[in-house]
Amino acid sequence: MDADKLFKALGYELTIKEEVNGMRYIYEKGTLDPKRIILSTYNNIKYIYADENGYDSVPITLEEWKAINKKCEELGWI
């Protein structure tokens, strides 16, 4: 199963944003206090972080970690 399907099974919706110096993949779920997992590149530097309601460093589940790892593999980051 590809990463996008893994995230979808966990209730996340994908938004892809093309930026001047990179790309940003935003997986988001929830409406009141949405949880987001973001994978982005900026000037060839890779960033992965999760936030909830604007606060960084929220816990992620093992299943979310598996989906993140799979997406990194698909992007050629690992």
mmJSON file of the N, C-alpha and C atoms, coordinates in Angstrom:
{"data_MODEL":{"atom_site":{
"group_PDB":["ATOM","ATOM","ATOM","ATOM","ATOM","ATOM","ATOM","ATOM","ATOM","ATOM","ATOM","ATOM","ATOM","ATOM","ATOM","ATOM","ATOM","ATOM","ATOM","ATOM","ATOM","ATOM","ATOM","ATOM","ATOM","ATOM","ATOM","ATOM","ATOM","ATOM","ATOM","ATOM","ATOM","ATOM","ATOM","ATOM","ATOM","ATOM","ATOM","ATOM","ATOM","ATOM","ATOM","ATOM","ATOM","ATOM","ATOM","ATOM","ATOM","ATOM","ATOM","ATOM","ATOM","ATOM","ATOM","ATOM","ATOM","ATOM","ATOM","ATOM","ATOM","ATOM","ATOM","ATOM","ATOM","ATOM","ATOM","ATOM","ATOM","ATOM","ATOM","ATOM","ATOM","ATOM","ATOM","ATOM","ATOM","ATOM","ATOM","ATOM","ATOM","ATOM","ATOM","ATOM","ATOM","ATOM","ATOM","ATOM","ATOM","ATOM","ATOM","ATOM","ATOM","ATOM","ATOM","ATOM","ATOM","ATOM","ATOM","ATOM","ATOM","ATOM","ATOM","ATOM","ATOM","ATOM","ATOM","ATOM","ATOM","ATOM","ATOM","ATOM","ATOM","ATOM","ATOM","ATOM","ATOM","ATOM","ATOM","ATOM","ATOM","ATOM","ATOM","ATOM","ATOM","ATOM","ATOM","ATOM","ATOM","ATOM","ATOM","ATOM","ATOM","ATOM","ATOM","ATOM","ATOM","ATOM","ATOM","ATOM","ATOM","ATOM","ATOM","ATOM","ATOM","ATOM","ATOM","ATOM","ATOM","ATOM","ATOM","ATOM","ATOM","ATOM","ATOM","ATOM","ATOM","ATOM","ATOM","ATOM","ATOM","ATOM","ATOM","ATOM","ATOM","ATOM","ATOM","ATOM","ATOM","ATOM","ATOM","ATOM","ATOM","ATOM","ATOM","ATOM","ATOM","ATOM","ATOM","ATOM","ATOM","ATOM","ATOM","ATOM","ATOM","ATOM","ATOM","ATOM","ATOM","ATOM","ATOM","ATOM","ATOM","ATOM","ATOM","ATOM","ATOM","ATOM","ATOM","ATOM","ATOM","ATOM","ATOM","ATOM","ATOM","ATOM","ATOM","ATOM","ATOM","ATOM","ATOM","ATOM","ATOM","ATOM","ATOM","ATOM","ATOM","ATOM","ATOM","ATOM","ATOM","ATOM","ATOM","ATOM","ATOM","ATOM","ATOM","ATOM","ATOM","ATOM","ATOM","ATOM","ATOM","ATOM"],
"id":[1,2,3,4,5,6,7,8,9,10,11,12,13,14,15,16,17,18,19,20,21,22,23,24,25,26,27,28,29,30,31,32,33,34,35,36,37,38,39,40,41,42,43,44,45,46,47,48,49,50,51,52,53,54,55,56,57,58,59,60,61,62,63,64,65,66,67,68,69,70,71,72,73,74,75,76,77,78,79,80,81,82,83,84,85,86,87,88,89,90,91,92,93,94,95,96,97,98,99,100,101,102,103,104,105,106,107,108,109,110,111,112,113,114,115,116,117,118,119,120,121,122,123,124,125,126,127,128,129,130,131,132,133,134,135,136,137,138,139,140,141,142,143,144,145,146,147,148,149,150,151,152,153,154,155,156,157,158,159,160,161,162,163,164,165,166,167,168,169,170,171,172,173,174,175,176,177,178,179,180,181,182,183,184,185,186,187,188,189,190,191,192,193,194,195,196,197,198,199,200,201,202,203,204,205,206,207,208,209,210,211,212,213,214,215,216,217,218,219,220,221,222,223,224,225,226,227,228,229,230,231,232,233,234],
"type_symbol":["N","C","C","N","C","C","N","C","C","N","C","C","N","C","C","N","C","C","N","C","C","N","C","C","N","C","C","N","C","C","N","C","C","N","C","C","N","C","C","N","C","C","N","C","C","N","C","C","N","C","C","N","C","C","N","C","C","N","C","C","N","C","C","N","C","C","N","C","C","N","C","C","N","C","C","N","C","C","N","C","C","N","C","C","N","C","C","N","C","C","N","C","C","N","C","C","N","C","C","N","C","C","N","C","C","N","C","C","N","C","C","N","C","C","N","C","C","N","C","C","N","C","C","N","C","C","N","C","C","N","C","C","N","C","C","N","C","C","N","C","C","N","C","C","N","C","C","N","C","C","N","C","C","N","C","C","N","C","C","N","C","C","N","C","C","N","C","C","N","C","C","N","C","C","N","C","C","N","C","C","N","C","C","N","C","C","N","C","C","N","C","C","N","C","C","N","C","C","N","C","C","N","C","C","N","C","C","N","C","C","N","C","C","N","C","C","N","C","C","N","C","C","N","C","C","N","C","C","N","C","C","N","C","C"],
"label_atom_id":["N","CA","C","N","CA","C","N","CA","C","N","CA","C","N","CA","C","N","CA","C","N","CA","C","N","CA","C","N","CA","C","N","CA","C","N","CA","C","N","CA","C","N","CA","C","N","CA","C","N","CA","C","N","CA","C","N","CA","C","N","CA","C","N","CA","C","N","CA","C","N","CA","C","N","CA","C","N","CA","C","N","CA","C","N","CA","C","N","CA","C","N","CA","C","N","CA","C","N","CA","C","N","CA","C","N","CA","C","N","CA","C","N","CA","C","N","CA","C","N","CA","C","N","CA","C","N","CA","C","N","CA","C","N","CA","C","N","CA","C","N","CA","C","N","CA","C","N","CA","C","N","CA","C","N","CA","C","N","CA","C","N","CA","C","N","CA","C","N","CA","C","N","CA","C","N","CA","C","N","CA","C","N","CA","C","N","CA","C","N","CA","C","N","CA","C","N","CA","C","N","CA","C","N","CA","C","N","CA","C","N","CA","C","N","CA","C","N","CA","C","N","CA","C","N","CA","C","N","CA","C","N","CA","C","N","CA","C","N","CA","C","N","CA","C","N","CA","C","N","CA","C","N","CA","C","N","CA","C","N","CA","C","N","CA","C","N","CA","C","N","CA","C"],
"label_alt_id":[null,null,null,null,null,null,null,null,null,null,null,null,null,null,null,null,null,null,null,null,null,null,null,null,null,null,null,null,null,null,null,null,null,null,null,null,null,null,null,null,null,null,null,null,null,null,null,null,null,null,null,null,null,null,null,null,null,null,null,null,null,null,null,null,null,null,null,null,null,null,null,null,null,null,null,null,null,null,null,null,null,null,null,null,null,null,null,null,null,null,null,null,null,null,null,null,null,null,null,null,null,null,null,null,null,null,null,null,null,null,null,null,null,null,null,null,null,null,null,null,null,null,null,null,null,null,null,null,null,null,null,null,null,null,null,null,null,null,null,null,null,null,null,null,null,null,null,null,null,null,null,null,null,null,null,null,null,null,null,null,null,null,null,null,null,null,null,null,null,null,null,null,null,null,null,null,null,null,null,null,null,null,null,null,null,null,null,null,null,null,null,null,null,null,null,null,null,null,null,null,null,null,null,null,null,null,null,null,null,null,null,null,null,null,null,null,null,null,null,null,null,null,null,null,null,null,null,null,null,null,null,null,null,null],
"label_comp_id":["MET","MET","MET","ASP","ASP","ASP","ALA","ALA","ALA","ASP","ASP","ASP","LYS","LYS","LYS","LEU","LEU","LEU","PHE","PHE","PHE","LYS","LYS","LYS","ALA","ALA","ALA","LEU","LEU","LEU","GLY","GLY","GLY","TYR","TYR","TYR","GLU","GLU","GLU","LEU","LEU","LEU","THR","THR","THR","ILE","ILE","ILE","LYS","LYS","LYS","GLU","GLU","GLU","GLU","GLU","GLU","VAL","VAL","VAL","ASN","ASN","ASN","GLY","GLY","GLY","MET","MET","MET","ARG","ARG","ARG","TYR","TYR","TYR","ILE","ILE","ILE","TYR","TYR","TYR","GLU","GLU","GLU","LYS","LYS","LYS","GLY","GLY","GLY","THR","THR","THR","LEU","LEU","LEU","ASP","ASP","ASP","PRO","PRO","PRO","LYS","LYS","LYS","ARG","ARG","ARG","ILE","ILE","ILE","ILE","ILE","ILE","LEU","LEU","LEU","SER","SER","SER","THR","THR","THR","TYR","TYR","TYR","ASN","ASN","ASN","ASN","ASN","ASN","ILE","ILE","ILE","LYS","LYS","LYS","TYR","TYR","TYR","ILE","ILE","ILE","TYR","TYR","TYR","ALA","ALA","ALA","ASP","ASP","ASP","GLU","GLU","GLU","ASN","ASN","ASN","GLY","GLY","GLY","TYR","TYR","TYR","ASP","ASP","ASP","SER","SER","SER","VAL","VAL","VAL","PRO","PRO","PRO","ILE","ILE","ILE","THR","THR","THR","LEU","LEU","LEU","GLU","GLU","GLU","GLU","GLU","GLU","TRP","TRP","TRP","LYS","LYS","LYS","ALA","ALA","ALA","ILE","ILE","ILE","ASN","ASN","ASN","LYS","LYS","LYS","LYS","LYS","LYS","CYS","CYS","CYS","GLU","GLU","GLU","GLU","GLU","GLU","LEU","LEU","LEU","GLY","GLY","GLY","TRP","TRP","TRP","ILE","ILE","ILE"],
"label_asym_id":["A","A","A","A","A","A","A","A","A","A","A","A","A","A","A","A","A","A","A","A","A","A","A","A","A","A","A","A","A","A","A","A","A","A","A","A","A","A","A","A","A","A","A","A","A","A","A","A","A","A","A","A","A","A","A","A","A","A","A","A","A","A","A","A","A","A","A","A","A","A","A","A","A","A","A","A","A","A","A","A","A","A","A","A","A","A","A","A","A","A","A","A","A","A","A","A","A","A","A","A","A","A","A","A","A","A","A","A","A","A","A","A","A","A","A","A","A","A","A","A","A","A","A","A","A","A","A","A","A","A","A","A","A","A","A","A","A","A","A","A","A","A","A","A","A","A","A","A","A","A","A","A","A","A","A","A","A","A","A","A","A","A","A","A","A","A","A","A","A","A","A","A","A","A","A","A","A","A","A","A","A","A","A","A","A","A","A","A","A","A","A","A","A","A","A","A","A","A","A","A","A","A","A","A","A","A","A","A","A","A","A","A","A","A","A","A","A","A","A","A","A","A","A","A","A","A","A","A","A","A","A","A","A","A"],
"label_entity_id":["1","1","1","1","1","1","1","1","1","1","1","1","1","1","1","1","1","1","1","1","1","1","1","1","1","1","1","1","1","1","1","1","1","1","1","1","1","1","1","1","1","1","1","1","1","1","1","1","1","1","1","1","1","1","1","1","1","1","1","1","1","1","1","1","1","1","1","1","1","1","1","1","1","1","1","1","1","1","1","1","1","1","1","1","1","1","1","1","1","1","1","1","1","1","1","1","1","1","1","1","1","1","1","1","1","1","1","1","1","1","1","1","1","1","1","1","1","1","1","1","1","1","1","1","1","1","1","1","1","1","1","1","1","1","1","1","1","1","1","1","1","1","1","1","1","1","1","1","1","1","1","1","1","1","1","1","1","1","1","1","1","1","1","1","1","1","1","1","1","1","1","1","1","1","1","1","1","1","1","1","1","1","1","1","1","1","1","1","1","1","1","1","1","1","1","1","1","1","1","1","1","1","1","1","1","1","1","1","1","1","1","1","1","1","1","1","1","1","1","1","1","1","1","1","1","1","1","1","1","1","1","1","1","1"],
"label_seq_id":[1,1,1,2,2,2,3,3,3,4,4,4,5,5,5,6,6,6,7,7,7,8,8,8,9,9,9,10,10,10,11,11,11,12,12,12,13,13,13,14,14,14,15,15,15,16,16,16,17,17,17,18,18,18,19,19,19,20,20,20,21,21,21,22,22,22,23,23,23,24,24,24,25,25,25,26,26,26,27,27,27,28,28,28,29,29,29,30,30,30,31,31,31,32,32,32,33,33,33,34,34,34,35,35,35,36,36,36,37,37,37,38,38,38,39,39,39,40,40,40,41,41,41,42,42,42,43,43,43,44,44,44,45,45,45,46,46,46,47,47,47,48,48,48,49,49,49,50,50,50,51,51,51,52,52,52,53,53,53,54,54,54,55,55,55,56,56,56,57,57,57,58,58,58,59,59,59,60,60,60,61,61,61,62,62,62,63,63,63,64,64,64,65,65,65,66,66,66,67,67,67,68,68,68,69,69,69,70,70,70,71,71,71,72,72,72,73,73,73,74,74,74,75,75,75,76,76,76,77,77,77,78,78,78],
"pdbx_PDB_ins_code":[null,null,null,null,null,null,null,null,null,null,null,null,null,null,null,null,null,null,null,null,null,null,null,null,null,null,null,null,null,null,null,null,null,null,null,null,null,null,null,null,null,null,null,null,null,null,null,null,null,null,null,null,null,null,null,null,null,null,null,null,null,null,null,null,null,null,null,null,null,null,null,null,null,null,null,null,null,null,null,null,null,null,null,null,null,null,null,null,null,null,null,null,null,null,null,null,null,null,null,null,null,null,null,null,null,null,null,null,null,null,null,null,null,null,null,null,null,null,null,null,null,null,null,null,null,null,null,null,null,null,null,null,null,null,null,null,null,null,null,null,null,null,null,null,null,null,null,null,null,null,null,null,null,null,null,null,null,null,null,null,null,null,null,null,null,null,null,null,null,null,null,null,null,null,null,null,null,null,null,null,null,null,null,null,null,null,null,null,null,null,null,null,null,null,null,null,null,null,null,null,null,null,null,null,null,null,null,null,null,null,null,null,null,null,null,null,null,null,null,null,null,null,null,null,null,null,null,null,null,null,null,null,null,null],
"Cartn_x":[0.855,0.0,0.9,0.541,1.363,1.025,1.907,1.788,0.473,0.042,-1.193,-2.387,-2.408,-3.488,-3.38,-2.147,-1.965,-2.505,-2.156,-2.656,-4.174,-4.722,-6.18,-6.883,-6.299,-6.883,-6.866,-5.941,-5.858,-6.723,-7.426,-8.335,-7.753,-6.573,-5.921,-6.282,-6.336,-6.525,-5.224,-4.848,-3.579,-3.778,-2.892,-2.784,-1.326,-1.09,0.277,0.421,1.46,1.722,3.099,3.126,4.405,4.862,6.06,6.598,7.776,8.263,9.346,10.569,10.973,12.191,11.928,10.733,10.457,8.996,8.681,7.317,6.924,5.629,5.114,3.927,4.012,2.938,2.299,1.043,0.343,-0.771,-0.675,-1.719,-2.442,-3.763,-4.524,-5.78,-6.088,-7.365,-7.945,-9.246,-9.949,-10.369,-11.346,-11.83,-11.655,-11.966,-11.85,-10.389,-9.655,-8.226,-7.501,-7.345,-6.794,-5.353,-5.084,-3.725,-3.138,-1.933,-1.273,0.085,0.403,1.739,2.252,3.387,3.905,5.283,5.46,6.754,7.062,8.19,8.489,9.971,10.254,11.633,11.767,12.904,13.196,14.695,15.071,16.482,17.206,16.556,17.101,17.273,16.679,16.678,15.301,15.272,14.012,13.548,12.251,11.645,10.441,10.295,9.112,8.673,7.429,6.934,5.425,4.965,3.533,3.115,1.954,1.428,-0.067,-0.566,-1.992,-2.413,-3.361,-3.874,-2.752,-1.742,-0.646,0.498,0.407,1.474,2.303,3.614,4.512,4.75,5.4,5.849,4.715,3.72,2.648,3.012,2.518,2.837,2.21,2.887,2.345,2.256,1.341,1.158,2.14,2.258,3.114,2.621,1.312,0.755,1.058,0.996,1.366,2.849,3.68,5.111,5.389,4.669,4.829,4.466,3.396,2.977,4.008,4.549,5.592,6.813,7.245,8.407,8.199,7.002,6.677,6.725,6.198,6.224,7.661,8.502,9.915,10.589,10.276,10.814,10.353,9.067,8.523,9.144,9.463,10.077,11.578,12.139,13.571,14.413,13.807,14.535,15.329,14.877,15.615,15.675],
"Cartn_y":[-1.177,0.0,1.24,2.229,3.444,4.354,5.336,6.211,6.985,7.476,8.257,7.411,6.136,5.246,4.955,4.811,4.607,5.794,7.007,8.206,8.294,7.985,8.048,7.068,5.868,4.875,5.369,6.274,6.85,8.101,8.48,9.621,10.936,10.909,12.131,12.449,13.728,14.23,14.906,14.75,15.28,16.588,17.543,18.78,18.899,19.158,19.345,20.804,21.444,22.834,22.936,23.472,23.718,25.105,25.183,26.453,26.85,28.049,28.571,27.665,27.241,26.453,25.017,24.488,23.114,22.751,21.647,21.124,20.904,20.926,20.664,19.708,18.58,17.592,17.716,18.08,18.302,17.266,16.435,15.468,16.006,16.161,16.806,16.008,15.923,15.297,16.065,16.018,16.738,18.114,18.697,20.013,21.061,20.73,21.72,21.994,20.962,21.062,20.12,20.519,19.591,19.193,17.922,17.41,17.357,17.863,17.87,17.19,16.427,15.875,16.462,17.125,17.878,17.366,17.086,16.728,17.788,18.451,19.515,19.552,20.149,20.417,21.914,22.41,23.825,23.928,24.371,24.453,23.128,22.027,20.666,20.174,20.826,20.356,19.766,18.577,17.893,18.174,18.437,18.702,17.796,17.234,16.442,16.89,17.286,17.651,17.451,17.328,17.184,18.332,18.86,19.883,19.69,20.311,20.244,21.598,22.197,23.498,24.53,24.419,25.383,25.068,23.97,23.603,22.475,22.685,21.663,20.565,19.523,18.422,17.688,17.316,16.495,15.026,14.151,12.732,12.153,11.157,10.444,8.96,8.279,6.856,6.05,4.782,3.894,3.811,3.767,3.694,4.969,6.118,7.374,7.364,6.851,6.764,5.88,4.765,3.882,4.608,5.387,6.141,7.213,7.883,8.892,8.238,7.113,6.402,5.981,5.474,5.054,6.238,7.393,8.584,9.024,8.967,9.327,8.397,7.11,6.164,6.53,6.818,7.158,8.432,9.38,10.629,10.487,9.33,9.11,9.771,10.077,10.715,9.692,8.435,7.364,6.15],
"Cartn_z":[0.0,0.0,0.0,-0.805,-0.834,0.346,0.581,1.749,1.767,0.613,0.584,1.036,0.651,1.082,2.572,3.086,4.525,5.311,4.87,5.549,5.446,4.28,4.098,5.029,5.205,6.112,7.557,7.871,9.215,9.371,8.292,8.35,7.877,7.255,6.79,5.346,5.045,3.681,3.266,2.005,1.5,0.755,1.035,0.274,-0.144,-1.416,-1.903,-2.301,-1.785,-2.127,-2.766,-3.958,-4.619,-4.223,-3.692,-3.239,-4.104,-3.943,-4.767,-4.718,-3.532,-3.376,-2.934,-3.16,-2.744,-2.801,-2.158,-2.112,-0.661,-0.41,0.932,0.804,1.515,1.566,2.945,2.979,4.244,4.363,5.385,5.708,6.929,6.814,7.875,8.185,9.491,9.889,11.059,11.151,12.208,11.735,12.441,12.043,13.133,14.371,15.439,15.808,16.114,16.402,15.451,14.19,13.213,13.537,13.317,13.453,12.055,11.918,10.616,10.72,9.685,9.516,8.218,8.293,7.156,6.779,5.508,4.945,3.911,4.036,3.088,2.76,1.622,1.224,1.035,1.408,1.196,0.958,-0.229,-0.622,-0.386,-0.8,-0.684,0.746,1.729,3.114,3.382,3.972,4.239,5.666,5.82,7.125,7.295,8.486,8.832,10.216,10.336,11.664,11.736,12.963,13.224,14.118,13.864,14.757,14.93,15.969,16.258,16.784,16.08,16.49,16.629,15.746,15.745,16.681,17.453,18.37,17.775,17.681,17.155,18.182,17.728,18.587,19.275,18.519,19.071,18.875,19.728,19.581,18.317,17.756,16.604,16.97,16.341,16.599,15.754,16.072,15.294,13.856,13.659,12.301,11.518,12.183,11.525,11.157,12.06,11.781,10.57,10.457,9.297,8.002,8.028,6.838,6.49,7.502,7.274,6.643,7.203,6.693,5.24,4.937,3.568,2.612,3.027,2.169,1.919,2.956,2.786,1.785,1.838,0.867,-0.55,-0.712,-2.031,-2.6,-1.72,-2.168,-2.415,-2.044,-2.213,-1.146,-0.003,1.091,1.876,1.893,2.583,1.679],
"occupancy":[1.0,1.0,1.0,1.0,1.0,1.0,1.0,1.0,1.0,1.0,1.0,1.0,1.0,1.0,1.0,1.0,1.0,1.0,1.0,1.0,1.0,1.0,1.0,1.0,1.0,1.0,1.0,1.0,1.0,1.0,1.0,1.0,1.0,1.0,1.0,1.0,1.0,1.0,1.0,1.0,1.0,1.0,1.0,1.0,1.0,1.0,1.0,1.0,1.0,1.0,1.0,1.0,1.0,1.0,1.0,1.0,1.0,1.0,1.0,1.0,1.0,1.0,1.0,1.0,1.0,1.0,1.0,1.0,1.0,1.0,1.0,1.0,1.0,1.0,1.0,1.0,1.0,1.0,1.0,1.0,1.0,1.0,1.0,1.0,1.0,1.0,1.0,1.0,1.0,1.0,1.0,1.0,1.0,1.0,1.0,1.0,1.0,1.0,1.0,1.0,1.0,1.0,1.0,1.0,1.0,1.0,1.0,1.0,1.0,1.0,1.0,1.0,1.0,1.0,1.0,1.0,1.0,1.0,1.0,1.0,1.0,1.0,1.0,1.0,1.0,1.0,1.0,1.0,1.0,1.0,1.0,1.0,1.0,1.0,1.0,1.0,1.0,1.0,1.0,1.0,1.0,1.0,1.0,1.0,1.0,1.0,1.0,1.0,1.0,1.0,1.0,1.0,1.0,1.0,1.0,1.0,1.0,1.0,1.0,1.0,1.0,1.0,1.0,1.0,1.0,1.0,1.0,1.0,1.0,1.0,1.0,1.0,1.0,1.0,1.0,1.0,1.0,1.0,1.0,1.0,1.0,1.0,1.0,1.0,1.0,1.0,1.0,1.0,1.0,1.0,1.0,1.0,1.0,1.0,1.0,1.0,1.0,1.0,1.0,1.0,1.0,1.0,1.0,1.0,1.0,1.0,1.0,1.0,1.0,1.0,1.0,1.0,1.0,1.0,1.0,1.0,1.0,1.0,1.0,1.0,1.0,1.0,1.0,1.0,1.0,1.0,1.0,1.0,1.0,1.0,1.0,1.0,1.0,1.0],
"B_iso_or_equiv":[0.0,0.0,0.0,0.0,0.0,0.0,0.0,0.0,0.0,0.0,0.0,0.0,0.0,0.0,0.0,0.0,0.0,0.0,0.0,0.0,0.0,0.0,0.0,0.0,0.0,0.0,0.0,0.0,0.0,0.0,0.0,0.0,0.0,0.0,0.0,0.0,0.0,0.0,0.0,0.0,0.0,0.0,0.0,0.0,0.0,0.0,0.0,0.0,0.0,0.0,0.0,0.0,0.0,0.0,0.0,0.0,0.0,0.0,0.0,0.0,0.0,0.0,0.0,0.0,0.0,0.0,0.0,0.0,0.0,0.0,0.0,0.0,0.0,0.0,0.0,0.0,0.0,0.0,0.0,0.0,0.0,0.0,0.0,0.0,0.0,0.0,0.0,0.0,0.0,0.0,0.0,0.0,0.0,0.0,0.0,0.0,0.0,0.0,0.0,0.0,0.0,0.0,0.0,0.0,0.0,0.0,0.0,0.0,0.0,0.0,0.0,0.0,0.0,0.0,0.0,0.0,0.0,0.0,0.0,0.0,0.0,0.0,0.0,0.0,0.0,0.0,0.0,0.0,0.0,0.0,0.0,0.0,0.0,0.0,0.0,0.0,0.0,0.0,0.0,0.0,0.0,0.0,0.0,0.0,0.0,0.0,0.0,0.0,0.0,0.0,0.0,0.0,0.0,0.0,0.0,0.0,0.0,0.0,0.0,0.0,0.0,0.0,0.0,0.0,0.0,0.0,0.0,0.0,0.0,0.0,0.0,0.0,0.0,0.0,0.0,0.0,0.0,0.0,0.0,0.0,0.0,0.0,0.0,0.0,0.0,0.0,0.0,0.0,0.0,0.0,0.0,0.0,0.0,0.0,0.0,0.0,0.0,0.0,0.0,0.0,0.0,0.0,0.0,0.0,0.0,0.0,0.0,0.0,0.0,0.0,0.0,0.0,0.0,0.0,0.0,0.0,0.0,0.0,0.0,0.0,0.0,0.0,0.0,0.0,0.0,0.0,0.0,0.0,0.0,0.0,0.0,0.0,0.0,0.0],
"pdbx_formal_charge":[null,null,null,null,null,null,null,null,null,null,null,null,null,null,null,null,null,null,null,null,null,null,null,null,null,null,null,null,null,null,null,null,null,null,null,null,null,null,null,null,null,null,null,null,null,null,null,null,null,null,null,null,null,null,null,null,null,null,null,null,null,null,null,null,null,null,null,null,null,null,null,null,null,null,null,null,null,null,null,null,null,null,null,null,null,null,null,null,null,null,null,null,null,null,null,null,null,null,null,null,null,null,null,null,null,null,null,null,null,null,null,null,null,null,null,null,null,null,null,null,null,null,null,null,null,null,null,null,null,null,null,null,null,null,null,null,null,null,null,null,null,null,null,null,null,null,null,null,null,null,null,null,null,null,null,null,null,null,null,null,null,null,null,null,null,null,null,null,null,null,null,null,null,null,null,null,null,null,null,null,null,null,null,null,null,null,null,null,null,null,null,null,null,null,null,null,null,null,null,null,null,null,null,null,null,null,null,null,null,null,null,null,null,null,null,null,null,null,null,null,null,null,null,null,null,null,null,null,null,null,null,null,null,null],
"auth_seq_id":[1,1,1,2,2,2,3,3,3,4,4,4,5,5,5,6,6,6,7,7,7,8,8,8,9,9,9,10,10,10,11,11,11,12,12,12,13,13,13,14,14,14,15,15,15,16,16,16,17,17,17,18,18,18,19,19,19,20,20,20,21,21,21,22,22,22,23,23,23,24,24,24,25,25,25,26,26,26,27,27,27,28,28,28,29,29,29,30,30,30,31,31,31,32,32,32,33,33,33,34,34,34,35,35,35,36,36,36,37,37,37,38,38,38,39,39,39,40,40,40,41,41,41,42,42,42,43,43,43,44,44,44,45,45,45,46,46,46,47,47,47,48,48,48,49,49,49,50,50,50,51,51,51,52,52,52,53,53,53,54,54,54,55,55,55,56,56,56,57,57,57,58,58,58,59,59,59,60,60,60,61,61,61,62,62,62,63,63,63,64,64,64,65,65,65,66,66,66,67,67,67,68,68,68,69,69,69,70,70,70,71,71,71,72,72,72,73,73,73,74,74,74,75,75,75,76,76,76,77,77,77,78,78,78],
"auth_comp_id":["MET","MET","MET","ASP","ASP","ASP","ALA","ALA","ALA","ASP","ASP","ASP","LYS","LYS","LYS","LEU","LEU","LEU","PHE","PHE","PHE","LYS","LYS","LYS","ALA","ALA","ALA","LEU","LEU","LEU","GLY","GLY","GLY","TYR","TYR","TYR","GLU","GLU","GLU","LEU","LEU","LEU","THR","THR","THR","ILE","ILE","ILE","LYS","LYS","LYS","GLU","GLU","GLU","GLU","GLU","GLU","VAL","VAL","VAL","ASN","ASN","ASN","GLY","GLY","GLY","MET","MET","MET","ARG","ARG","ARG","TYR","TYR","TYR","ILE","ILE","ILE","TYR","TYR","TYR","GLU","GLU","GLU","LYS","LYS","LYS","GLY","GLY","GLY","THR","THR","THR","LEU","LEU","LEU","ASP","ASP","ASP","PRO","PRO","PRO","LYS","LYS","LYS","ARG","ARG","ARG","ILE","ILE","ILE","ILE","ILE","ILE","LEU","LEU","LEU","SER","SER","SER","THR","THR","THR","TYR","TYR","TYR","ASN","ASN","ASN","ASN","ASN","ASN","ILE","ILE","ILE","LYS","LYS","LYS","TYR","TYR","TYR","ILE","ILE","ILE","TYR","TYR","TYR","ALA","ALA","ALA","ASP","ASP","ASP","GLU","GLU","GLU","ASN","ASN","ASN","GLY","GLY","GLY","TYR","TYR","TYR","ASP","ASP","ASP","SER","SER","SER","VAL","VAL","VAL","PRO","PRO","PRO","ILE","ILE","ILE","THR","THR","THR","LEU","LEU","LEU","GLU","GLU","GLU","GLU","GLU","GLU","TRP","TRP","TRP","LYS","LYS","LYS","ALA","ALA","ALA","ILE","ILE","ILE","ASN","ASN","ASN","LYS","LYS","LYS","LYS","LYS","LYS","CYS","CYS","CYS","GLU","GLU","GLU","GLU","GLU","GLU","LEU","LEU","LEU","GLY","GLY","GLY","TRP","TRP","TRP","ILE","ILE","ILE"],
"auth_asym_id":["A","A","A","A","A","A","A","A","A","A","A","A","A","A","A","A","A","A","A","A","A","A","A","A","A","A","A","A","A","A","A","A","A","A","A","A","A","A","A","A","A","A","A","A","A","A","A","A","A","A","A","A","A","A","A","A","A","A","A","A","A","A","A","A","A","A","A","A","A","A","A","A","A","A","A","A","A","A","A","A","A","A","A","A","A","A","A","A","A","A","A","A","A","A","A","A","A","A","A","A","A","A","A","A","A","A","A","A","A","A","A","A","A","A","A","A","A","A","A","A","A","A","A","A","A","A","A","A","A","A","A","A","A","A","A","A","A","A","A","A","A","A","A","A","A","A","A","A","A","A","A","A","A","A","A","A","A","A","A","A","A","A","A","A","A","A","A","A","A","A","A","A","A","A","A","A","A","A","A","A","A","A","A","A","A","A","A","A","A","A","A","A","A","A","A","A","A","A","A","A","A","A","A","A","A","A","A","A","A","A","A","A","A","A","A","A","A","A","A","A","A","A","A","A","A","A","A","A","A","A","A","A","A","A"],
"auth_atom_id":["N","CA","C","N","CA","C","N","CA","C","N","CA","C","N","CA","C","N","CA","C","N","CA","C","N","CA","C","N","CA","C","N","CA","C","N","CA","C","N","CA","C","N","CA","C","N","CA","C","N","CA","C","N","CA","C","N","CA","C","N","CA","C","N","CA","C","N","CA","C","N","CA","C","N","CA","C","N","CA","C","N","CA","C","N","CA","C","N","CA","C","N","CA","C","N","CA","C","N","CA","C","N","CA","C","N","CA","C","N","CA","C","N","CA","C","N","CA","C","N","CA","C","N","CA","C","N","CA","C","N","CA","C","N","CA","C","N","CA","C","N","CA","C","N","CA","C","N","CA","C","N","CA","C","N","CA","C","N","CA","C","N","CA","C","N","CA","C","N","CA","C","N","CA","C","N","CA","C","N","CA","C","N","CA","C","N","CA","C","N","CA","C","N","CA","C","N","CA","C","N","CA","C","N","CA","C","N","CA","C","N","CA","C","N","CA","C","N","CA","C","N","CA","C","N","CA","C","N","CA","C","N","CA","C","N","CA","C","N","CA","C","N","CA","C","N","CA","C","N","CA","C","N","CA","C","N","CA","C","N","CA","C","N","CA","C","N","CA","C","N","CA","C"],
"pdbx_PDB_model_num":[1,1,1,1,1,1,1,1,1,1,1,1,1,1,1,1,1,1,1,1,1,1,1,1,1,1,1,1,1,1,1,1,1,1,1,1,1,1,1,1,1,1,1,1,1,1,1,1,1,1,1,1,1,1,1,1,1,1,1,1,1,1,1,1,1,1,1,1,1,1,1,1,1,1,1,1,1,1,1,1,1,1,1,1,1,1,1,1,1,1,1,1,1,1,1,1,1,1,1,1,1,1,1,1,1,1,1,1,1,1,1,1,1,1,1,1,1,1,1,1,1,1,1,1,1,1,1,1,1,1,1,1,1,1,1,1,1,1,1,1,1,1,1,1,1,1,1,1,1,1,1,1,1,1,1,1,1,1,1,1,1,1,1,1,1,1,1,1,1,1,1,1,1,1,1,1,1,1,1,1,1,1,1,1,1,1,1,1,1,1,1,1,1,1,1,1,1,1,1,1,1,1,1,1,1,1,1,1,1,1,1,1,1,1,1,1,1,1,1,1,1,1,1,1,1,1,1,1,1,1,1,1,1,1]
}}}
